[in-house]
PDB file of C-alpha atoms in Angstrom:
ATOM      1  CA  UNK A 167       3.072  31.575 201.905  1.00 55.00           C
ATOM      2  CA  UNK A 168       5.868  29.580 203.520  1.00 68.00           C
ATOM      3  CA  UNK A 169       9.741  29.237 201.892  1.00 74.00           C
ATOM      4  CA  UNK A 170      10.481  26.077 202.300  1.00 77.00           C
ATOM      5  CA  UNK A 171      14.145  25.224 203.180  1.00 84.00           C
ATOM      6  CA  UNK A 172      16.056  23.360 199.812  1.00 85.00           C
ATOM      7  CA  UNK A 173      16.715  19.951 202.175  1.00 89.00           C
ATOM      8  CA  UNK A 174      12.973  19.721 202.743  1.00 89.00           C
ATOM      9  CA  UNK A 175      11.951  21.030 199.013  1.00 86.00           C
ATOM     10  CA  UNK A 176      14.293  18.467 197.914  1.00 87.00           C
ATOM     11  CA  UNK A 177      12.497  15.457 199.894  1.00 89.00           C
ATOM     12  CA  UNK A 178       9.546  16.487 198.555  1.00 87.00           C
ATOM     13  CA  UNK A 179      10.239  16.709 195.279  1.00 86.00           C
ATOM     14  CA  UNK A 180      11.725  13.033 195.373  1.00 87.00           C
ATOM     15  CA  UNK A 181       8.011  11.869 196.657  1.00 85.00           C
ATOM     16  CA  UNK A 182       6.498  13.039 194.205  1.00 82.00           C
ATOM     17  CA  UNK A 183       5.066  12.059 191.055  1.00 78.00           C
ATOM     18  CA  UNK A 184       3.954  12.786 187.281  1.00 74.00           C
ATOM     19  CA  UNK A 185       0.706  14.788 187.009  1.00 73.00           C
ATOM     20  CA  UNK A 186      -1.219  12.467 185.407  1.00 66.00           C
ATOM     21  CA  UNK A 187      -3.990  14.056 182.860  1.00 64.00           C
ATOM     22  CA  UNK A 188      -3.422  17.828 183.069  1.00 68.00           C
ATOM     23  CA  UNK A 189      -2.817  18.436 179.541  1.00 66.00           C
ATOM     24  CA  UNK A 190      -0.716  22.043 179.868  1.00 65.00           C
ATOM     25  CA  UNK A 191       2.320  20.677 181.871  1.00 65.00           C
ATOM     26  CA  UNK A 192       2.854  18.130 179.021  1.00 63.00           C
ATOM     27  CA  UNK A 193       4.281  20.973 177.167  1.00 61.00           C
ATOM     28  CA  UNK A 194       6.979  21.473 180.001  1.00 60.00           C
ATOM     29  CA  UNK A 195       9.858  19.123 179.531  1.00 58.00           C
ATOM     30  CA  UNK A 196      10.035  16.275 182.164  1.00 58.00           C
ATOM     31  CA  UNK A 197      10.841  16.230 185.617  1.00 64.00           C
ATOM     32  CA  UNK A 198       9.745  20.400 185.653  1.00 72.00           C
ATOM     33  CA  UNK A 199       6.685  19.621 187.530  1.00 77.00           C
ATOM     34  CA  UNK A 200       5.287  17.436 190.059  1.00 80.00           C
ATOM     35  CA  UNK A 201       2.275  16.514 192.015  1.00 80.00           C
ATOM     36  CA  UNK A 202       1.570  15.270 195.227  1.00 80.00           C
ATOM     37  CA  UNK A 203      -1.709  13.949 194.777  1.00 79.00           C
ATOM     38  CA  UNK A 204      -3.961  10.745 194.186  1.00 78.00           C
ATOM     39  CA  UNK A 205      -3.801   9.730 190.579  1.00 71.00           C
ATOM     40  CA  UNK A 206      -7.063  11.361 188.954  1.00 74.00           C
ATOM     41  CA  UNK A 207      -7.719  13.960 191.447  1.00 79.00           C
ATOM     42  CA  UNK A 208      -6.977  16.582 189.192  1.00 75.00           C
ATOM     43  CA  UNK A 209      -7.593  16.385 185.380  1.00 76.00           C
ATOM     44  CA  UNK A 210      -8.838  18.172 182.554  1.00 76.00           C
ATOM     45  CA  UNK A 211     -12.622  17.198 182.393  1.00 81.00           C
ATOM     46  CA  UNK A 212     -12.483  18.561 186.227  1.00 80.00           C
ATOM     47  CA  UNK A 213     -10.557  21.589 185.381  1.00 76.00           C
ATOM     48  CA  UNK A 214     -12.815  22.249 182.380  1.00 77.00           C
ATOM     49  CA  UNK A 215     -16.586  21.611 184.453  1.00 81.00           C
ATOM     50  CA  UNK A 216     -14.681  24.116 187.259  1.00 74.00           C
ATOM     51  CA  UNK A 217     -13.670  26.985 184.767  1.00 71.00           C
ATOM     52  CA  UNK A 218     -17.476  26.898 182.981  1.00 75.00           C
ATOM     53  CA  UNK A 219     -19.024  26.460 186.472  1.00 73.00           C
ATOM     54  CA  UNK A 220     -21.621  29.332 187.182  1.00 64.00           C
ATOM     55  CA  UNK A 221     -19.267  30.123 190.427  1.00 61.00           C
ATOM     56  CA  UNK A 222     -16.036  30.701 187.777  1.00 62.00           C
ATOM     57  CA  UNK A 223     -15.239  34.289 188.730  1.00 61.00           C
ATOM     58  CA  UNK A 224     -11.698  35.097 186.138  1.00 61.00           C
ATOM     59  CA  UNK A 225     -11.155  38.077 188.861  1.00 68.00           C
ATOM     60  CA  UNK A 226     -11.118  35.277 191.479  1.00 66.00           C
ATOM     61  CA  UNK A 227      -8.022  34.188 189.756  1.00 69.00           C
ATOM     62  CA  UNK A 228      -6.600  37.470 189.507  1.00 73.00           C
ATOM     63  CA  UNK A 229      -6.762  38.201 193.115  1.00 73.00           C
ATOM     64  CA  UNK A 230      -4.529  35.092 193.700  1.00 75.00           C
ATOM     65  CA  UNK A 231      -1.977  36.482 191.506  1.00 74.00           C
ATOM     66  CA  UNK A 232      -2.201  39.171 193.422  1.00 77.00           C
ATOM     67  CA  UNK A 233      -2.200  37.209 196.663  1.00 78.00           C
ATOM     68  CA  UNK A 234       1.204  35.375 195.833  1.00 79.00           C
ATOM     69  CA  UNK A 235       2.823  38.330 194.167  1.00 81.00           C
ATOM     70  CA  UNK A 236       1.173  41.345 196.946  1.00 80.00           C
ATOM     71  CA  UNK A 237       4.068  41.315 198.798  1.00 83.00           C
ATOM     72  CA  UNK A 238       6.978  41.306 196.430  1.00 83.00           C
ATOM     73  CA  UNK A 239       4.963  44.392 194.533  1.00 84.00           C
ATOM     74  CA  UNK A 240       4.306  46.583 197.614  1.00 85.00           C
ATOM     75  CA  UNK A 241       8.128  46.280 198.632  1.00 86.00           C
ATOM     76  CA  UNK A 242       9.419  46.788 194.710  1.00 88.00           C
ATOM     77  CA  UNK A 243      10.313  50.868 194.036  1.00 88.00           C
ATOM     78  CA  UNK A 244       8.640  52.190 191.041  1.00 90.00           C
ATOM     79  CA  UNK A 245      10.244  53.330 188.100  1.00 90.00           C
ATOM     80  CA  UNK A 246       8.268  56.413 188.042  1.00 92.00           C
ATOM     81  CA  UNK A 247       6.468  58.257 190.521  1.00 90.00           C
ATOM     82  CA  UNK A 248       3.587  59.021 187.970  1.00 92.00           C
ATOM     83  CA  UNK A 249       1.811  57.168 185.026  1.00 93.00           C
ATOM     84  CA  UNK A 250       4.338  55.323 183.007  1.00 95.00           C
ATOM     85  CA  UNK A 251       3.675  52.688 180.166  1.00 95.00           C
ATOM     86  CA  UNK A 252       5.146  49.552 180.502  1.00 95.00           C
ATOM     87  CA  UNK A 253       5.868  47.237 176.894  1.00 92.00           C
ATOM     88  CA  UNK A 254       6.925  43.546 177.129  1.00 89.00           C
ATOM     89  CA  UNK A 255       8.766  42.155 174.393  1.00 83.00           C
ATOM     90  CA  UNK A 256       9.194  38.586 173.990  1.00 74.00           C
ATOM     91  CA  UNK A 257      12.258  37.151 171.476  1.00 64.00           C
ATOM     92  CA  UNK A 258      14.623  34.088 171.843  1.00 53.00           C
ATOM     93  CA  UNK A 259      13.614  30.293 172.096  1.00 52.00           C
ATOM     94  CA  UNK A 260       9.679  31.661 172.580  1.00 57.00           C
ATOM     95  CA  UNK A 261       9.501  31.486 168.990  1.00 56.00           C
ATOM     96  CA  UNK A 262       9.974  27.585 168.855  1.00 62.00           C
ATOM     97  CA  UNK A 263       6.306  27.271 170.620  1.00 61.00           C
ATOM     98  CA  UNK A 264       4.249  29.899 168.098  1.00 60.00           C
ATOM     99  CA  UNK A 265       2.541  27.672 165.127  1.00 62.00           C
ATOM    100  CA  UNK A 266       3.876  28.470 161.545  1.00 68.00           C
ATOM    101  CA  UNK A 267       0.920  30.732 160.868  1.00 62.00           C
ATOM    102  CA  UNK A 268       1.035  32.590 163.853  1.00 65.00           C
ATOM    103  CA  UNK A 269       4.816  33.514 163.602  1.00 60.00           C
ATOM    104  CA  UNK A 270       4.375  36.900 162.015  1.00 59.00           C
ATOM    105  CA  UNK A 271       2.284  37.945 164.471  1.00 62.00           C
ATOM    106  CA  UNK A 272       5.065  36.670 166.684  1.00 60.00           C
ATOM    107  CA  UNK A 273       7.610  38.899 164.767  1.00 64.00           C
ATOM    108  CA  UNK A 274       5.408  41.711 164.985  1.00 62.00           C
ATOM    109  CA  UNK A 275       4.899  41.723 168.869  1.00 61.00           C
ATOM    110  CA  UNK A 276       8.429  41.609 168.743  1.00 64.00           C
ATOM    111  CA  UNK A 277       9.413  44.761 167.501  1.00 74.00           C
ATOM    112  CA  UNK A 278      10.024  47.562 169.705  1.00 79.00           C
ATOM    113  CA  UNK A 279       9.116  50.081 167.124  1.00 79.00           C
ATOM    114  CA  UNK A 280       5.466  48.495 167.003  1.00 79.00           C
ATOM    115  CA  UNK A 281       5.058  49.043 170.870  1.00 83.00           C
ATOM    116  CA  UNK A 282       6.257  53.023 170.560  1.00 85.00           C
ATOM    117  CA  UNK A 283       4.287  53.345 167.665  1.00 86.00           C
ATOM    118  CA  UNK A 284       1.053  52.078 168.830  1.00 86.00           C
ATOM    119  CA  UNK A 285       1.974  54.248 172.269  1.00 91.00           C
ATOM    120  CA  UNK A 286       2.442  57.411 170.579  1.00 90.00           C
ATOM    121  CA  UNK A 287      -0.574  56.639 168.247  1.00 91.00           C
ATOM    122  CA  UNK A 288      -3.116  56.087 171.486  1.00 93.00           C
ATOM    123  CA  UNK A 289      -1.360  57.255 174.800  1.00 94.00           C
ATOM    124  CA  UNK A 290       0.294  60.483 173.292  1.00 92.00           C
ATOM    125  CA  UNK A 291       0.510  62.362 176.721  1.00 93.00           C
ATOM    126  CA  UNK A 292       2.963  59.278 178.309  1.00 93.00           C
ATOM    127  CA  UNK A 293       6.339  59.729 177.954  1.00 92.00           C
ATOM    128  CA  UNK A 294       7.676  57.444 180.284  1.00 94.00           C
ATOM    129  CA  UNK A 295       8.234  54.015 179.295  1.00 93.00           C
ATOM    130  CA  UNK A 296       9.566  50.832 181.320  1.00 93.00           C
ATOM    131  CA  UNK A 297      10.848  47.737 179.072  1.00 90.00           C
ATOM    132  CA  UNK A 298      10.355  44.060 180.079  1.00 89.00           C
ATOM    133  CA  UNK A 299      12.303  41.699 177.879  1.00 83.00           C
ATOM    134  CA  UNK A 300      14.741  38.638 177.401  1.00 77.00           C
ATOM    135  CA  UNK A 301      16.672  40.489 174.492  1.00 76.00           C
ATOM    136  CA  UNK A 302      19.462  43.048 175.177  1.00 76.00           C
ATOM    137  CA  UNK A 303      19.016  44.597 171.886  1.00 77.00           C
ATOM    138  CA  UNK A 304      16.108  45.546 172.397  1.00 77.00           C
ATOM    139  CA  UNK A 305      17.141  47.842 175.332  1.00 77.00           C
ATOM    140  CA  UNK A 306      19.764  48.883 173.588  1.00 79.00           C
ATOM    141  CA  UNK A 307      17.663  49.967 170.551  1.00 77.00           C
ATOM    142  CA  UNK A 308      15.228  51.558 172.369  1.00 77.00           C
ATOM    143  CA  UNK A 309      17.512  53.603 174.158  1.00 76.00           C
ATOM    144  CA  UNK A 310      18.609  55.213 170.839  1.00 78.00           C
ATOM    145  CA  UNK A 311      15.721  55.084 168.877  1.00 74.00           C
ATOM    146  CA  UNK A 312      13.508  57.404 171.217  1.00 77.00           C
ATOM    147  CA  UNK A 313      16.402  59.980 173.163  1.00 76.00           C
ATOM    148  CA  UNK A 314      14.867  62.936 173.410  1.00 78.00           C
ATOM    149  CA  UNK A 315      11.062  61.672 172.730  1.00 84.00           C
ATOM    150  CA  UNK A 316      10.593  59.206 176.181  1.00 88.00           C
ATOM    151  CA  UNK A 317      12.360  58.311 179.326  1.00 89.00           C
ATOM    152  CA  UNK A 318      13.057  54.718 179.156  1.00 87.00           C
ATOM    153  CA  UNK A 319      14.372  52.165 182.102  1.00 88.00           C
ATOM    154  CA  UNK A 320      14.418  48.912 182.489  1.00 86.00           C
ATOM    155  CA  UNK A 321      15.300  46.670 185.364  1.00 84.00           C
ATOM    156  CA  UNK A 322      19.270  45.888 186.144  1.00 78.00           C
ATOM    157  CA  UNK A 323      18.996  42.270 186.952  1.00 72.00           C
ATOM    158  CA  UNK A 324      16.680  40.125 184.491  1.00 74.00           C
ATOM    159  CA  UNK A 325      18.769  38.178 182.418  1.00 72.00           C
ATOM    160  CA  UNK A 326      19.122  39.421 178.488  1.00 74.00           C
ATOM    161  CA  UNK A 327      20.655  38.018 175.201  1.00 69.00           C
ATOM    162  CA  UNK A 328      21.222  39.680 171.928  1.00 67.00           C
ATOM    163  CA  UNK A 329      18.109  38.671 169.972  1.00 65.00           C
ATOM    164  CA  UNK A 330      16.465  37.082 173.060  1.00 64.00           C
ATOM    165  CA  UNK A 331      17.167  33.768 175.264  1.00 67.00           C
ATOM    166  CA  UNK A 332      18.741  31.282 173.403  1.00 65.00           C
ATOM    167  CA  UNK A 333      17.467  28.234 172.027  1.00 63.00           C
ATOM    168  CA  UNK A 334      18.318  25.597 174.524  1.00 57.00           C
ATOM    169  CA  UNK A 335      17.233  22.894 172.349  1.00 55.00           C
ATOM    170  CA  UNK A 336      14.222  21.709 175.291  1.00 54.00           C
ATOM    171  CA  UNK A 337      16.609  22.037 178.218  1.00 55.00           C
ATOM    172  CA  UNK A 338      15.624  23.749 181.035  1.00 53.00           C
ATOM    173  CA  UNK A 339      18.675  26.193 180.839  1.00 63.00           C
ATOM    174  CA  UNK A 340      17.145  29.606 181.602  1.00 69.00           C
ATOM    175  CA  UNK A 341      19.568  31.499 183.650  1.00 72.00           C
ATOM    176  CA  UNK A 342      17.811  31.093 187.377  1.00 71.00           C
ATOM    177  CA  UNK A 343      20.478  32.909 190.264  1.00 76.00           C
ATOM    178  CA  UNK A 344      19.321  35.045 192.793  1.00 80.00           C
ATOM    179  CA  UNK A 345      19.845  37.915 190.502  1.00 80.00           C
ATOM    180  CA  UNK A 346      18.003  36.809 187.816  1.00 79.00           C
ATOM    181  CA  UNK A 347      15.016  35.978 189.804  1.00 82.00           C
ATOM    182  CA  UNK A 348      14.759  39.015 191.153  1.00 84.00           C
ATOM    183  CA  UNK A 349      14.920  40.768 187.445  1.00 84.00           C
ATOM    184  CA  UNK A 350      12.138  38.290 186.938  1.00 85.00           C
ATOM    185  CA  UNK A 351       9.997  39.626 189.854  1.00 88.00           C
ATOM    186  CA  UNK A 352      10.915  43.373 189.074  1.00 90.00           C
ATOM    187  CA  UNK A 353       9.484  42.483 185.870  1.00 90.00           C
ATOM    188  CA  UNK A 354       6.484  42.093 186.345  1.00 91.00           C
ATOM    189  CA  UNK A 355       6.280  44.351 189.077  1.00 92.00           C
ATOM    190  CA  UNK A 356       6.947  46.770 186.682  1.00 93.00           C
ATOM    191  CA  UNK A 357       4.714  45.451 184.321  1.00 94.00           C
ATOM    192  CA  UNK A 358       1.783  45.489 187.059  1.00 91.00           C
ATOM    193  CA  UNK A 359       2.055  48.757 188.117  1.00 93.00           C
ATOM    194  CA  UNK A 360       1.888  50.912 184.663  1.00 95.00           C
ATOM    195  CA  UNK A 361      -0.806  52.803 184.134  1.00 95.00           C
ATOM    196  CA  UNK A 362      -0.667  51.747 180.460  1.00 95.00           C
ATOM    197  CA  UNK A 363       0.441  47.659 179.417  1.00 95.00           C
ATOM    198  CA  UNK A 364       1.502  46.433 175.978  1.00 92.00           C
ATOM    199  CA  UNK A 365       2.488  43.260 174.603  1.00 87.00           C
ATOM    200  CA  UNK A 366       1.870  40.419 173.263  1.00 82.00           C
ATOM    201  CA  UNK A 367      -0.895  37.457 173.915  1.00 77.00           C
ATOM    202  CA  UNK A 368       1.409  34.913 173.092  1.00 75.00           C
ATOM    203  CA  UNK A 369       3.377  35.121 176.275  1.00 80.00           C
ATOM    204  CA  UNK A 370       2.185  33.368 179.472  1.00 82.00           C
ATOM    205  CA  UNK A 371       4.601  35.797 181.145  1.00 84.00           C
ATOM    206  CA  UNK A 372       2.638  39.036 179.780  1.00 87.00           C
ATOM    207  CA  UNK A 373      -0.450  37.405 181.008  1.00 88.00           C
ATOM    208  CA  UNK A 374       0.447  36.741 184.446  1.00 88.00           C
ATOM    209  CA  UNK A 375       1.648  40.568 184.026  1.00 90.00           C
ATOM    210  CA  UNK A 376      -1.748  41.791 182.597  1.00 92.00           C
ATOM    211  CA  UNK A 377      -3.519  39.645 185.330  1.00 88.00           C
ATOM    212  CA  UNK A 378      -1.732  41.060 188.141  1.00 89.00           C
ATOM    213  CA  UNK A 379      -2.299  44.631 186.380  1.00 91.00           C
ATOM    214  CA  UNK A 380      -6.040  44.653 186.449  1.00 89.00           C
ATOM    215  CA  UNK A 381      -6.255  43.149 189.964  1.00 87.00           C
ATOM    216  CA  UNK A 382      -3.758  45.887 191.543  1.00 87.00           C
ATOM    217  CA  UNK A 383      -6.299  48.727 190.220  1.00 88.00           C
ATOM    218  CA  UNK A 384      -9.604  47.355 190.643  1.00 85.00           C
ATOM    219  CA  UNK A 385     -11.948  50.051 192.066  1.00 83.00           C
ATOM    220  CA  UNK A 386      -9.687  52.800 190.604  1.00 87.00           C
ATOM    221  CA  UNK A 387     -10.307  55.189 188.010  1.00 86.00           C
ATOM    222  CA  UNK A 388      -7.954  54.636 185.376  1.00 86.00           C
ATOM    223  CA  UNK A 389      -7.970  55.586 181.803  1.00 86.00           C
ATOM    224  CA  UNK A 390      -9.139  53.244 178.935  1.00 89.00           C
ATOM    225  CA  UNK A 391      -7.997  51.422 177.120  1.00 93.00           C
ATOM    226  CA  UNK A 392      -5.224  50.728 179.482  1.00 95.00           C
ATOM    227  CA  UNK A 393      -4.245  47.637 177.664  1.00 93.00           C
ATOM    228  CA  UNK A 394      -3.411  46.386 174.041  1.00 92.00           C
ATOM    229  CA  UNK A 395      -2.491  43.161 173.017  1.00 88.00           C
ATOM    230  CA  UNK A 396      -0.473  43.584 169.623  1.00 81.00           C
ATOM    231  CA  UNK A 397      -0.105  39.833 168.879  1.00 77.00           C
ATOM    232  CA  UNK A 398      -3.809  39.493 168.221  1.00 81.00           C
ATOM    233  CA  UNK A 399      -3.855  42.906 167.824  1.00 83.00           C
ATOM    234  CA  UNK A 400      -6.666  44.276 170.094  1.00 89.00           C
ATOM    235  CA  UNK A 401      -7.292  45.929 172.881  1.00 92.00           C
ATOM    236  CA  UNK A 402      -7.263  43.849 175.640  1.00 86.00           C
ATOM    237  CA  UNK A 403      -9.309  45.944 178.897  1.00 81.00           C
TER     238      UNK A 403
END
């Protein structure tokens, strides 16, 4: 990995261009991502012969993950020095990108009482729970709703809105300081190291999370299920 200086980021970024065919960044607004790359060298007929390949390995992917984010997860200090569960809860201007019939399934993932329900209901021996989410509320709820019952933390620096991230209206406003990033990163740290994961299916950001999870404790013995997915509302090991 190499941090590239913002002068010489900057240059690059100038050089370079749209990324053609690759149908997933079209739902990023433009200018958020570049290639630097012959037009056609990467598209989605490639990308879609590579992932049904016979040498497509999905832990192969993982172990990137785990590559790029290694580092910033050995240095990060647990919440717990045991098993903890970790829930991710989702709010704010996600919403705008769940189809009409998927958005009570969206609402449900979205409710911290779901996530401590469904944790009591299969995991009743953790009682230690760290919260990933955009929405202050939610902390805030949490907090209250479950004194006494669970130890809840949370990390100090990601950035939080009542009722989630706003709705920038397709701008690419989401708070990104120094601070924030690394509330970002302590995230899903936090996220990868619990012994137990819940969310939601919906978010890219739980699946990085979930990804990172499984590749951290391959060749352990762990528990299972270790995972559940309430937005499609299965486990997810």
């Amino acid at each position: 990995n190499e941090e590239l200086p913002d002068t010489t980021f900057q240059a690059q970024w100038n050089q370079g261009s749209d990324c053609g065919s690759i149908q997933w960044l079209r739902h990023w607004m433009p200018n958020l991502a570049k290639c630097q790359m012959p037009p056609g060298f990467v598209s989605e007929p490639k990308k879609y012969a590579f992932m049904h390949a016979q040498q497509w390995d999905v832990t192969y992917m993982e172990s990137l993950y785990l590559q790029g984010f290694g580092p910033r997860i050995s240095a990060y200090r647990l919440p717990y020095n045991h098993s903890y569960a970790a829930l991710h809860v989702r709010k704010g201007d996600k919403q705008k990108e769940i189809p009409r019939e998927k958005q009570y399934m969206f609402e449900k993932s979205g409710k911290i009482e779901n996530l401590l329900t469904f944790l009591s209901k299969n995991w009743p021996h953790i009682t230690d729970i760290f919260i990933a989410t955009d929405d202050s509320d939610t902390v805030e709820h949490a907090a209250k709703a479950v004194r006494g019952r669970y130890n809840i933390t949370w990390s100090a620096d990601a950035a939080r809105f009542p009722g989630g991230h706003p709705d920038t209206h397709g701008r690419p406003n989401h708070v990104n300081n120094d601070g924030a990033v690394n509330g970002v990163l302590d995230d899903q740290a936090g996220l990868a190291s619990a012994s137990v994961l819940i969310g939601g299916g919906d978010s890219g950001f739980w699946q990085a999370a979930k990804s990172l999870n499984r590749a951290l404790h391959k060749g352990t013995h762990r528990q299972r299920p270790w995972c559940f997915d309430i937005y499609s509302n299965k486990f997810c090991d």
